[in-house]
Every structure is written in C-alpha cells, then in structure tokens.
Amino acid sequence: MTDRVIEGKNLVRRHSVLELVEHWAIALSGLLLILTGLLELPIGKRYYVTEIPWFSWSGDFYTTLTIHYIAAVVFVAASFFHVFYHGLLGEGGLLPRRGDLKESIKVIKTFFGKGDEPPFEKYLPEQRLAYMGMAFIIAMLIISGLVKTYKNLLDPQLSYAVTSAATWIHNIFFVLFIAAFIAHIAALVIKPNRPMVRGIFTGTIRLDYARGRHSLWMAALERTKTPSTDDGRGGEREEVAGTGARKDGHVLPGEKPDPGNETGSERTNDKKEEL
Amino acid sequence: MSRLTRRNFLQVSAGLAAFSGIAGTPKEAGASPGKEALATLIDCTRCDGCVDHDVPLCVAACRERALNRIPDPVDPIPPLFPRGMIEDWSKRKDVYDRLTPYTQLFIQRADVPVDGGIRTVYLPRRCMHCDNPPCATLCPFTANHKYPDGSVVIDPDLCFGGAKCRSVCPWNIPQRQSGIGIYLEIMPTLAGNGVMFKCDLCHDRLLNQQLPLCVEACPRDAMVIGLRRDIMKEAERRAAETGGYLYGLTENGGTGTIYLSPVPFEEINKVVEKGPGRPHFDKVSRRPARASLMETSVLMSPVIGMGAGLTAAMLAVRNRVKKKGEGENDD
C-alpha cells in the first residue's frame, strides 16, 4: 500500500518501513540461528571457532543454545507477524501464481543471454516461487524447532518417534535453509537483479529501472491517481495523472526541480502487492 | 533365571520384603515392562567393593556385556581434521578404575575421615539416568533418548561420537571409542569421531523383564531397581532409618539413580579421585533449567507474533479508513 513514485529523486518506494523491519528481523535472527545451529554440532572446539577472538563461548553448548533461543524468539515472532499482518490485509504480491514456474525458466534463460525478459510485476516470477520455497522451509524449521523446545522444556521423555521426526526435519530443513540463503544472495549478484538490492536497505529502487523492468507494476502504480500524505515531508500533493505534473506546479523544499517530465510527486497504488 | 522376580527388584506392595531376601512377584512393573519409570537405589552401606575379587562382580558383568556389543575399531583409525583426539580404549579394555567404553560401571573408593578414623565407602558409578538428561535432549541426531522406563540409551548405530553428550552431562559420563560407527561411512576425517558409550540400564533386558546385569550380579543386594516412586520412598526410609545421606534425588533436576551413603556426600566428594572418567559428587542444578524464561519465550513467540500481526493489521485498516474519510471530506 505504500508503493509510490518519488519522481523528484528518480525513486519508487517498493517496501514500507514495516516490511524492512520484518525482513531484517527474520534475516538477522535467521543468520544467528544458522550460526548457533551449526555450533550445536560439536564443531566449535574442533574447528578452532572457540579460538577466534570474542568467540570463546562457541564451544559451550548451553550458551549457544541460549543464543539460539533468543534468536528464535525474534525469528518465530517476526514470521508469525508477517503471515498474520499481510494475510489479514490480503497482501499477497509475493504468492506464486499459475504459470510462474514456466515464466521463471524463461527468465533464468535470459540471464544466460537466451531471449528477452518479459515485462515484470513488482516481483519476478522466480521471486514468488523462491518466497514460497523459503516460507515452506521456515515453516518446517519453526514447527520442528518448537517441538524440540517443548521437549527440552517440558517433556524430555517425548516419544522417540516424535523426537526423532522433529530432530531430522529440523536438521534437513536447516541444510535447505542454508542452501536457500545462499541462493537468495546469489540471485542478487546476477547483474539484472542488482538494482533491486538497494530496495531492501532503503525501501526504494530507481524509478527508471522500475519503469524499464517492472513495467506491469509501474503501469498499475501510475494508472492510479491517489493523493498521498505519506512522503515523509508532510503536505498533501496530487498529481495530474499521466502528465507527470502536479496541480499546483509547486516544487517542495529539498526536492529537485523536475527533470524531464518527472515532478516531485508521489503516487500510491491500491493494488495489494506489499507481501 | 534373572527375571524380575528376583529379590533385587523392589516389590510394589511389599518393598520391605524385597530387601529382606524374600522373593516375590513385582506385579505392577512386570505387567507392563518398559512403560513405567524405574529407578535404582545404590546402597553404599551394603557395597563392599568386592574387595575379595579381582574385578568387582557388577563391573565384570557390565564389562562382559560391553565386550560383546562393541566392535573392534578399524585399523588404523582415520586421523581427524583439523584437530581432535582419537580415543581408542580397545587396547586398554581392562581399565577398571574409571569409566571407559568397556567399563561403563566402576567402583569409586572414598576414604572419608570420620571421628579421627577413616571410613571407606565404595560407590558404584555409572550414568545417573537423569529425569531431564541433557545428553539426550541436546543430541543433534536423536542418537540418545530417554525411554519411558527411565533408561537413557545411546543408539550406537546413530551416534557420531562427537561427545557433545559428554560435554553437557553434569558428570561427563559418556565415553568415546574412536574408529567405529556410522561416521566412518560419511566423512571420517572431517566429522565425528566414533561412538559414545555409557550405561543404558540394560534397557533391552528390562524390556524382557530381566534385571540389569549389575543388579543381578551384586552378591550383597547393594543395588535395587524398582518402580520409581517405590525406590524414592525406600531410599528415604533407609536414609531415615540408618541416618544415611542421599544423592541423586534433586541433582540435575532429579535422577533415576539414588545413592545412599553412611557419610555426607560433601565429604565423599572431597576425597574421591575426580577427573576424566571419574565423576564427582557435587551438587548439580538442572541444565537447561526447567521452564527457563528463554524456552518459555520461544514457545510463546508464535502467540506474540500473531498478536502483534493482528494488532498492526487492525491499526492499518483503521488508518486507511481514516484517510479515506479525510479524502472524501476534502473532495
């Protein structure tokens, strides 16, 4: 809902602050979970991790477990928040759609110089598939992790079948989680995707990139003529649709004068693509 | 022959009789082997360390079983990368004065100064079979599990020998034999280092309604096994009767092994030889702590996330409605 053009700066807002917080809460706690999860294996001492400055704790399984739990609280709470918040608001732009698999293959081929990219929505089809894959991995990790925690906390004699299933699901999806994390980072290294990287740090991406590559999203965004007050600078502004000019023709302080037909205006999008 | 009808199994309804040498039938436990929590009482007022024998009889019986169950390691045992100590006890199977993979039970001797003299106490040491065994709950591969009968059992076919169980055990009980086990099939140089061994309370024998070998072998009935609640009562009763001291009731949150000694365990702990394979008699608080704030928070985190998500979504909807209303007013 916060998607909007910030033309004076050649930017378009792609993620709200809340979404950035969600992403980084899950990402950073997830990285800590990977690290402490690895250290739950007896590797800290054997692989000299304990001898890295500030890492002497890494050989103490109770310490690593405590850190694992702290990170898990953030990870699980943020994941549940994500699903409930965006689910209740009906924001499903990252959910896979029919034909995404076929489209993804086409897009991946273009990375190797085969064919032309089709126009994209806010998210690429493979992003939607990757999201679902990651969500599934995280869901399995959370369910099995909660069972393991319950066992440690309340029921050390939980049946062998349940304990064993939870342990192995946790271990297998832990490996998949690391693989998915590496794939996630690898996707950002691919040249055409690089302009999206700043989005997850600042919430905004370049407008010219968005218009060129995410034309379906931008078309929907720019079709909408909606007043916005959420520009961080106060004041309600409105754009005359399609003209790129504001009704009042005024340029706000701190805003560059309009290069070309872009003005210091913003548009919001009613389409629910926040997820 | 070694069925639970022996006197060493504490009778449910006639506990006293069990200790007075009258054989009986442990109906309740015998009716559902493996399902009800058992515990062991090690009465050190009775144990004499089998000083007349080369090897204490309980130790010999236990060792015999271990010898039959532990395969010979590969030769040579693969070196470890980047570091790690190979622990090969296969050429030192006759070490009896500490825990090893082959000696999963040994007798600890304590010469305790009492009233100007020395009181010698013999203490058979092995896994305590904790109520909350960190060795089992924290095993990364579920190779170690606590069963409903109270026994904590390492599965030698699943164990990688990483010795995490030994690190987290308050008494550092499990012992490693390198050069055997599943790790040899995967990355023997990079991961794993053998198989961990410790007393499993003769879990397989219990399932067959047989006594643990040590209990069966003891000529002085110094060890009794029975339903947990009965053993606890009996331990308390004997301690009160003899003015003795108990260890294991509350250690690490409670264990399935209760020691009864004629002298305080603080005094015993001062004089017993401690170190690798030679456990202490310290007071031990439970780790991980029961219902710790951290674990409770983990279990509550889905609710926290759901609640926050629901609240934030409601606020977002309210803001939108408000903005929409303002927009309409402006028009």
XYZ file of C-alpha atoms in Angstrom:
606
model
C 0.000 0.000 0.000
C 2.932 2.305 0.421
C 4.226 1.772 -3.105
C 4.566 5.150 -4.768
C 6.708 7.107 -7.155
C 9.113 9.678 -5.745
C 9.974 11.179 -9.046
C 11.994 14.160 -7.949
C 14.538 11.677 -6.713
C 14.083 9.168 -9.554
C 12.895 6.642 -6.998
C 9.942 4.419 -6.366
C 9.044 3.133 -2.938
C 8.960 -0.653 -3.056
C 8.928 -1.642 0.621
C 7.420 0.058 3.650
C 9.490 0.571 6.787
C 7.473 -2.168 8.442
C 8.394 -4.606 5.674
C 12.058 -3.685 6.007
C 11.876 -4.328 9.739
C 10.177 -7.686 9.103
C 12.780 -8.702 6.531
C 15.769 -7.755 8.623
C 14.347 -9.211 11.823
C 13.941 -12.552 10.039
C 17.226 -12.247 8.121
C 19.463 -11.293 11.036
C 17.866 -13.659 13.541
C 17.982 -16.334 10.820
C 21.714 -15.811 10.353
C 22.228 -16.040 14.109
C 20.155 -19.221 14.120
C 22.311 -20.686 11.350
C 25.487 -19.833 13.253
C 24.307 -21.128 16.622
C 22.601 -24.071 14.908
C 25.923 -25.086 13.392
C 27.532 -24.681 16.802
C 25.014 -27.137 18.253
C 27.128 -29.665 16.424
C 30.345 -30.311 18.316
C 32.485 -28.264 15.933
C 33.350 -25.158 17.978
C 36.443 -26.606 19.586
C 37.415 -28.973 16.807
C 37.391 -26.278 14.141
C 39.114 -23.598 16.245
C 35.976 -21.420 16.371
C 36.477 -21.077 20.121
C 39.862 -19.511 19.470
C 38.530 -16.685 17.320
C 38.607 -13.536 19.465
C 35.217 -12.953 21.162
C 34.086 -16.462 20.178
C 35.258 -18.447 23.195
C 31.577 -19.009 24.057
C 31.105 -21.010 20.864
C 32.229 -24.254 22.498
C 29.704 -24.036 25.341
C 26.540 -25.770 24.189
C 24.375 -24.135 26.843
C 25.498 -20.664 25.731
C 24.953 -21.409 22.046
C 21.548 -22.866 22.887
C 20.567 -19.750 24.829
C 21.567 -17.537 21.891
C 19.686 -19.902 19.573
C 16.585 -19.425 21.722
C 16.925 -15.634 21.812
C 17.239 -15.514 18.022
C 14.347 -17.980 17.716
C 12.013 -15.685 19.645
C 12.655 -12.899 17.104
C 12.572 -15.265 14.127
C 9.339 -17.022 15.077
C 7.524 -13.886 16.246
C 8.521 -11.975 13.087
C 7.468 -14.865 10.851
C 4.078 -15.166 12.526
C 3.685 -11.373 12.385
C 4.473 -11.439 8.664
C 1.900 -14.115 7.876
C -0.842 -12.648 10.041
C -0.311 -8.989 9.192
C -0.101 -9.371 5.425
C -2.543 -12.246 5.373
C -5.211 -10.251 7.196
C -4.651 -7.256 4.922
C -4.886 -9.523 1.883
C -1.452 -8.531 0.637
C -0.281 -11.412 -1.495
C 2.010 -9.998 -4.171
C 4.733 -12.497 -3.318
C 2.493 -15.540 -3.516
C 3.159 -17.742 -6.558
C 0.712 -17.641 -9.437
C -0.231 -20.053 -12.154
C 2.487 -20.212 -14.783
C 5.259 -18.877 -12.521
C 7.371 -21.978 -12.957
C 7.325 -21.730 -16.754
C 7.958 -17.997 -16.616
C 10.835 -18.458 -14.192
C 12.591 -20.844 -16.534
C 12.237 -18.290 -19.327
C 13.622 -15.529 -17.135
C 16.543 -17.623 -15.932
C 17.367 -18.379 -19.577
C 17.581 -14.650 -20.269
C 20.320 -14.390 -17.621
C 22.352 -16.560 -19.946
C 21.549 -14.443 -22.982
C 18.683 -16.533 -24.301
C 15.670 -14.481 -25.326
C 14.267 -11.268 -23.920
C 12.845 -10.706 -20.469
C 9.078 -10.384 -20.317
C 7.694 -7.314 -18.503
C 7.510 -7.894 -14.758
C 5.141 -7.176 -11.936
C 6.558 -5.861 -8.688
C 8.152 -9.246 -8.104
C 9.729 -11.587 -10.620
C 8.025 -14.981 -11.024
C 11.077 -16.724 -9.571
C 10.968 -14.349 -6.616
C 7.435 -15.504 -5.923
C 8.484 -19.150 -6.173
C 11.583 -18.544 -4.052
C 9.394 -16.825 -1.459
C 7.136 -19.849 -1.236
C 10.114 -22.179 -1.006
C 11.704 -20.126 1.745
C 8.377 -19.819 3.566
C 7.958 -23.596 3.495
C 11.490 -24.179 4.788
C 10.972 -21.634 7.570
C 7.606 -23.150 8.493
C 9.143 -26.605 8.836
C 12.041 -25.225 10.873
C 9.659 -23.402 13.200
C 7.330 -26.361 13.731
C 10.169 -28.820 14.368
C 12.051 -26.264 16.461
C 9.041 -25.658 18.676
C 8.656 -29.404 19.226
C 12.339 -29.647 20.163
C 11.999 -26.722 22.556
C 8.886 -28.233 24.104
C 10.810 -31.472 24.619
C 13.702 -29.646 26.287
C 11.377 -27.569 28.423
C 8.589 -29.839 29.481
C 8.897 -33.362 28.265
C 12.323 -34.997 27.945
C 10.506 -38.306 27.521
C 8.552 -37.234 24.466
C 8.170 -40.337 22.311
C 11.131 -41.386 20.237
C 9.086 -41.152 17.023
C 8.113 -37.516 17.627
C 11.552 -36.506 18.933
C 13.319 -38.218 16.079
C 10.982 -36.734 13.433
C 11.383 -33.222 14.876
C 15.161 -33.585 15.030
C 15.586 -34.825 11.487
C 13.090 -32.383 9.998
C 14.998 -29.615 11.790
C 18.351 -30.927 10.525
C 17.250 -31.460 6.912
C 15.472 -28.118 6.621
C 18.425 -26.454 8.342
C 20.586 -27.573 5.415
C 17.898 -26.422 2.954
C 17.676 -23.083 4.778
C 21.404 -22.512 4.312
C 21.068 -23.521 0.639
C 18.107 -21.163 0.194
C 20.027 -18.350 1.878
C 22.979 -18.862 -0.481
C 20.601 -18.948 -3.480
C 18.932 -15.756 -2.223
C 22.269 -13.956 -2.078
C 23.366 -15.467 -5.407
C 20.222 -14.081 -7.088
C 21.236 -10.598 -6.010
C 24.634 -10.989 -7.615
C 23.056 -11.557 -11.036
C 23.502 -8.273 -12.858
C 19.915 -7.510 -13.935
C 18.753 -8.040 -10.341
C 21.290 -5.757 -8.705
C 19.176 -2.577 -8.865
C 16.723 -4.316 -6.533
C 19.326 -4.686 -3.773
C 19.022 -1.100 -2.549
C 15.295 -1.698 -2.055
C 15.817 -3.984 0.911
C 18.075 -1.442 2.605
C 16.301 1.829 1.804
C 12.849 0.701 0.763
C 13.226 2.419 -2.606
C 14.563 1.438 -6.031
C 15.426 3.537 -9.083
C 12.403 4.729 -10.965
C 13.978 4.313 -14.407
C 14.899 0.710 -13.552
C 11.392 0.033 -12.262
C 9.801 1.529 -15.361
C 12.094 -0.460 -17.607
C 11.916 -3.852 -15.922
C 8.845 -3.845 -13.697
C 6.611 -2.186 -16.246
C 3.459 -4.083 -15.234
C 3.844 -2.935 -11.628
C 4.628 0.636 -12.672
C 1.746 0.725 -15.125
C -0.618 -0.268 -12.337
C 1.032 2.219 -9.993
C 0.897 5.090 -12.438
C -2.651 4.351 -13.529
C -3.789 5.163 -10.069
C -4.420 8.772 -9.219
C -4.384 8.876 -5.486
C -3.468 11.628 -3.096
C -0.691 10.777 -0.687
C 0.399 12.255 2.566
C 2.977 9.658 3.386
C 6.034 11.164 1.799
C 7.924 11.886 4.982
C 7.922 15.569 4.239
C 4.335 16.390 5.106
C 1.836 18.136 2.868
C -0.648 16.502 0.598
C 0.121 16.503 -3.041
C -1.661 15.262 -6.023
C -0.520 14.546 -9.498
C -2.434 15.045 -12.661
C -2.449 11.503 -13.918
C -0.322 10.791 -16.928
C 1.120 14.275 -17.167
C 3.773 13.969 -14.512
C 2.819 17.471 -13.383
C 1.335 18.473 -10.069
C -1.796 20.539 -9.995
C -0.145 23.334 -8.062
C 3.078 23.155 -10.098
C 4.934 23.728 -6.848
C 8.321 22.237 -6.022
C 8.757 21.472 -2.351
C 11.897 22.488 -0.433
C 14.616 19.878 -0.659
C 13.134 18.499 -3.818
C 14.919 18.750 -7.120
C 13.103 20.511 -9.905
C 11.517 18.107 -12.303
C 13.971 16.537 -14.743
C 12.124 15.884 -17.982
C 8.517 15.192 -17.320
C 9.072 13.932 -13.772
C 7.877 16.065 -10.936
C 8.330 15.856 -7.210
C 5.173 13.916 -6.870
C 4.161 10.583 -5.470
C 1.542 8.136 -6.378
C 0.161 5.366 -4.291
C -1.073 2.089 -5.510
C -4.251 0.437 -4.394
C -3.003 -2.897 -5.613
C -2.075 -5.117 -2.742
C 1.440 -6.165 -3.501
C 3.182 -5.483 -0.255
C 3.848 -9.021 0.823
C 16.755 -67.073 35.861
C 17.279 -63.362 36.029
C 13.635 -62.452 35.734
C 12.359 -59.543 37.723
C 11.003 -61.935 40.282
C 14.367 -61.788 41.969
C 14.570 -60.045 45.268
C 16.619 -57.211 43.763
C 13.521 -55.815 42.135
C 11.714 -53.778 44.708
C 8.234 -55.103 45.121
C 5.465 -52.631 44.764
C 3.359 -53.770 47.645
C 5.984 -55.424 49.749
C 9.076 -53.305 49.477
C 10.422 -54.387 52.814
C 10.116 -57.988 51.862
C 12.190 -57.342 48.769
C 15.073 -56.204 50.902
C 14.794 -58.928 53.424
C 15.552 -61.567 50.866
C 12.029 -62.806 50.297
C 11.342 -63.401 46.645
C 8.125 -62.049 45.283
C 6.386 -61.011 42.097
C 6.591 -57.360 41.043
C 3.148 -57.460 39.511
C 2.712 -53.839 38.620
C 6.014 -53.311 36.855
C 6.149 -56.814 35.500
C 2.784 -56.390 33.834
C 3.925 -53.552 31.571
C 7.664 -53.759 31.024
C 9.217 -50.670 29.509
C 6.214 -48.446 30.177
C 6.695 -47.365 33.755
C 9.548 -45.277 35.077
C 12.047 -47.262 37.069
C 14.803 -46.083 39.358
C 17.766 -47.666 41.083
C 18.885 -47.388 44.659
C 22.599 -47.921 45.186
C 23.053 -48.654 48.844
C 26.665 -47.912 49.673
C 26.124 -49.081 53.235
C 25.998 -52.545 51.693
C 28.549 -52.327 48.886
C 31.958 -53.637 49.934
C 33.618 -53.035 46.565
C 34.005 -56.829 46.116
C 37.469 -56.430 47.582
C 37.923 -60.201 47.555
C 37.536 -60.317 43.795
C 39.970 -59.214 41.100
C 37.184 -57.261 39.474
C 34.019 -56.255 41.348
C 31.246 -58.566 40.211
C 28.941 -55.822 38.978
C 31.797 -54.315 36.964
C 32.706 -57.684 35.496
C 29.119 -58.408 34.445
C 28.724 -54.989 32.867
C 32.061 -55.264 31.082
C 31.168 -58.672 29.658
C 28.131 -57.140 28.007
C 30.146 -54.212 26.658
C 32.779 -56.546 25.191
C 30.057 -58.395 23.322
C 28.497 -55.228 21.978
C 31.404 -53.016 20.955
C 33.002 -53.990 17.637
C 36.730 -53.739 17.072
C 37.745 -50.361 15.625
C 39.183 -50.043 12.142
C 42.945 -50.129 11.969
C 44.326 -47.556 11.554
C 41.688 -45.214 12.962
C 41.380 -42.300 10.498
C 43.141 -39.128 11.656
C 40.952 -36.137 12.478
C 40.980 -32.794 10.686
C 41.824 -30.113 11.672
C 42.299 -31.454 15.176
C 40.758 -33.771 17.728
C 41.921 -36.591 19.895
C 41.355 -40.170 18.860
C 40.150 -42.101 21.897
C 40.976 -45.756 21.474
C 40.222 -47.915 24.501
C 40.191 -51.134 22.522
C 43.733 -51.933 23.587
C 43.021 -50.986 27.200
C 39.869 -52.927 27.829
C 40.963 -53.939 31.315
C 40.994 -50.454 32.819
C 38.642 -50.711 35.789
C 39.365 -47.634 37.838
C 37.462 -45.196 35.666
C 34.667 -45.078 33.104
C 35.650 -46.212 29.601
C 33.537 -47.532 26.705
C 34.202 -51.031 28.053
C 33.874 -50.136 31.718
C 30.529 -48.413 31.882
C 30.382 -49.043 35.624
C 33.280 -48.798 38.050
C 33.679 -48.658 41.800
C 34.817 -45.373 43.249
C 36.547 -45.631 46.587
C 36.233 -42.890 49.185
C 38.325 -42.935 52.349
C 36.442 -40.417 54.427
C 37.883 -39.120 57.706
C 35.285 -39.803 60.399
C 35.808 -39.260 64.138
C 39.580 -39.452 63.914
C 39.473 -42.598 61.813
C 38.838 -43.433 58.199
C 35.553 -44.773 56.887
C 35.891 -46.408 53.492
C 32.864 -46.146 51.231
C 32.560 -47.924 47.888
C 30.412 -46.219 45.300
C 29.462 -47.961 42.036
C 29.477 -45.171 39.453
C 27.658 -45.088 36.140
C 25.113 -42.988 34.254
C 22.599 -41.401 36.623
C 19.715 -41.720 34.113
C 18.568 -38.159 34.774
C 14.909 -37.193 34.669
C 15.910 -34.448 32.265
C 19.017 -35.831 30.570
C 20.805 -33.080 28.642
C 22.884 -35.747 26.897
C 19.684 -36.979 25.243
C 17.736 -33.758 24.760
C 20.724 -31.963 23.236
C 21.963 -34.776 20.990
C 21.850 -33.306 17.468
C 20.871 -36.628 15.899
C 18.499 -38.173 18.474
C 21.098 -40.890 18.901
C 20.438 -40.649 22.629
C 16.956 -40.987 24.052
C 15.223 -41.319 27.403
C 12.659 -44.100 27.368
C 9.512 -44.351 29.478
C 11.169 -46.963 31.691
C 13.616 -44.250 32.755
C 16.645 -45.570 30.905
C 18.729 -43.146 28.849
C 20.072 -45.066 25.886
C 22.634 -44.230 23.203
C 21.975 -45.878 19.848
C 25.443 -46.959 18.650
C 24.191 -47.138 15.060
C 23.263 -43.433 15.004
C 25.953 -41.926 17.212
C 28.729 -39.920 15.515
C 30.913 -39.800 18.600
C 31.068 -36.028 18.720
C 30.999 -36.252 22.526
C 28.521 -33.410 22.938
C 26.689 -35.680 25.386
C 29.838 -35.908 27.498
C 30.269 -32.115 27.433
C 26.714 -31.392 28.560
C 26.486 -34.216 31.122
C 26.989 -32.752 34.608
C 29.152 -35.786 35.420
C 30.763 -36.164 31.965
C 29.753 -39.828 31.988
C 29.696 -40.994 28.306
C 32.980 -42.317 26.958
C 34.155 -42.483 23.355
C 35.558 -45.294 21.305
C 37.011 -43.937 18.075
C 37.241 -45.919 14.862
C 33.762 -47.479 14.971
C 30.296 -46.351 13.949
C 28.429 -44.505 11.258
C 30.910 -41.628 10.976
C 33.308 -43.949 9.157
C 30.785 -44.177 6.319
C 30.445 -40.424 5.827
C 33.383 -38.075 6.377
C 35.567 -39.819 8.973
C 38.295 -37.211 8.857
C 36.034 -34.164 8.967
C 33.045 -35.088 11.126
C 32.502 -37.440 14.041
C 34.967 -39.489 15.991
C 33.451 -42.851 16.911
C 30.631 -43.890 19.187
C 29.800 -42.802 22.731
C 29.128 -45.458 25.347
C 27.583 -45.375 28.771
C 25.319 -47.481 30.960
C 21.892 -47.921 29.360
C 20.411 -49.603 32.442
C 20.390 -52.785 30.351
C 17.373 -51.362 28.547
C 16.990 -54.443 26.362
C 16.996 -56.708 29.396
C 14.415 -54.568 31.188
C 12.116 -54.921 28.191
C 12.453 -58.676 28.594
C 11.670 -58.367 32.303
C 15.251 -59.147 33.204
C 17.305 -57.300 35.776
C 20.219 -55.090 34.793
C 23.345 -57.215 34.931
C 24.973 -55.201 37.723
C 21.896 -55.548 39.923
C 21.775 -59.239 39.222
C 25.486 -59.740 39.855
C 25.710 -57.988 43.198
C 26.192 -60.557 45.968
C 25.199 -58.088 48.695
C 21.990 -56.660 47.224
C 23.601 -53.261 47.251
C 21.621 -52.298 44.152
C 17.880 -52.498 43.801
C 15.735 -51.452 40.924
C 12.018 -50.867 41.045
C 9.219 -48.514 40.234
C 10.498 -45.036 40.665
C 8.055 -43.951 43.340
C 8.793 -47.052 45.410
C 12.545 -46.632 45.104
C 12.295 -42.996 46.202
C 10.242 -43.989 49.230
C 12.597 -46.801 50.065
C 15.626 -44.525 49.753
C 14.071 -42.018 52.130
C 13.076 -44.757 54.527
C 16.532 -46.290 54.618
C 18.197 -42.901 54.988
C 15.957 -42.098 57.949
C 16.486 -45.494 59.478
C 20.277 -45.501 59.210
C 20.920 -41.769 59.480
C 22.393 -42.003 55.985
C 22.677 -39.474 53.202
C 21.132 -39.465 49.735
C 22.494 -38.257 46.399
C 20.613 -38.069 43.107
C 17.167 -37.060 44.344
C 17.440 -33.456 43.218
C 20.720 -33.384 41.272
C 20.280 -32.040 37.741
C 16.570 -31.696 38.468
C 16.254 -35.291 39.673
C 17.746 -38.577 38.537
C 16.817 -42.221 38.323
C 19.779 -43.269 40.464
C 19.790 -42.675 44.210
C 22.918 -43.252 46.274
C 22.654 -43.977 49.970
C 25.808 -43.373 51.968
C 26.643 -43.532 55.662
C 28.695 -40.315 55.348
C 27.778 -36.959 53.797
C 28.415 -36.659 50.061
C 30.233 -33.377 50.588
C 32.869 -35.373 52.491
C 32.926 -38.120 49.879
C 33.329 -35.542 47.135
C 36.385 -34.110 48.888
C 38.273 -37.401 48.867
C 37.240 -39.291 45.725
C 39.588 -39.116 42.788
C 37.984 -36.884 40.183
C 38.841 -36.227 36.543
C 38.120 -37.716 33.119
C 36.004 -40.849 33.613
C 35.907 -40.279 37.374
C 32.764 -38.310 38.209
C 32.292 -36.030 41.191
C 29.602 -35.917 43.857
C 28.965 -32.169 43.601
C 25.577 -30.604 43.974
C 24.244 -30.150 40.431
C 21.443 -27.827 39.405
C 19.384 -28.650 36.356
C 20.625 -27.533 32.963
C 18.963 -26.459 30.821
C 16.906 -25.036 33.675
C 13.300 -26.152 33.794
C 10.800 -23.643 32.407
C 13.564 -21.134 31.835
C 12.396 -17.731 30.653
C 14.141 -18.226 27.334
C 12.489 -21.508 26.463
C 9.110 -20.246 27.595
C 9.583 -17.200 25.368
C 10.343 -19.437 22.392
C 7.142 -21.378 22.949
C 5.210 -18.117 23.325
C 6.733 -16.428 20.294
C 4.065 -17.608 17.817
C 1.428 -16.028 20.039
C 3.485 -12.836 20.341
C 3.862 -12.658 16.544
C 0.188 -13.412 15.919
C -0.954 -10.817 18.430
C 1.346 -8.158 17.005
C 0.300 -9.004 13.436
C -3.375 -8.840 14.310
C -2.979 -5.533 16.142
C -0.875 -3.969 13.375
C -3.339 -5.119 10.703
C -6.248 -3.615 12.626
C -4.371 -0.334 13.037
C -3.528 -0.301 9.316
C -7.146 -0.848 8.364
C -8.236 1.910 10.760
C -5.705 4.317 9.254
C -6.882 3.528 5.763
C -10.491 4.086 6.686
C -9.494 7.346 8.376
C -7.512 8.501 5.324
C -10.310 7.538 3.010
C -12.734 9.548 5.160
C -10.408 12.548 5.114
C -10.071 12.252 1.323
C -13.820 12.211 0.883
C -14.162 15.240 3.152
C -11.516 17.078 1.123
C -13.440 16.374 -2.051
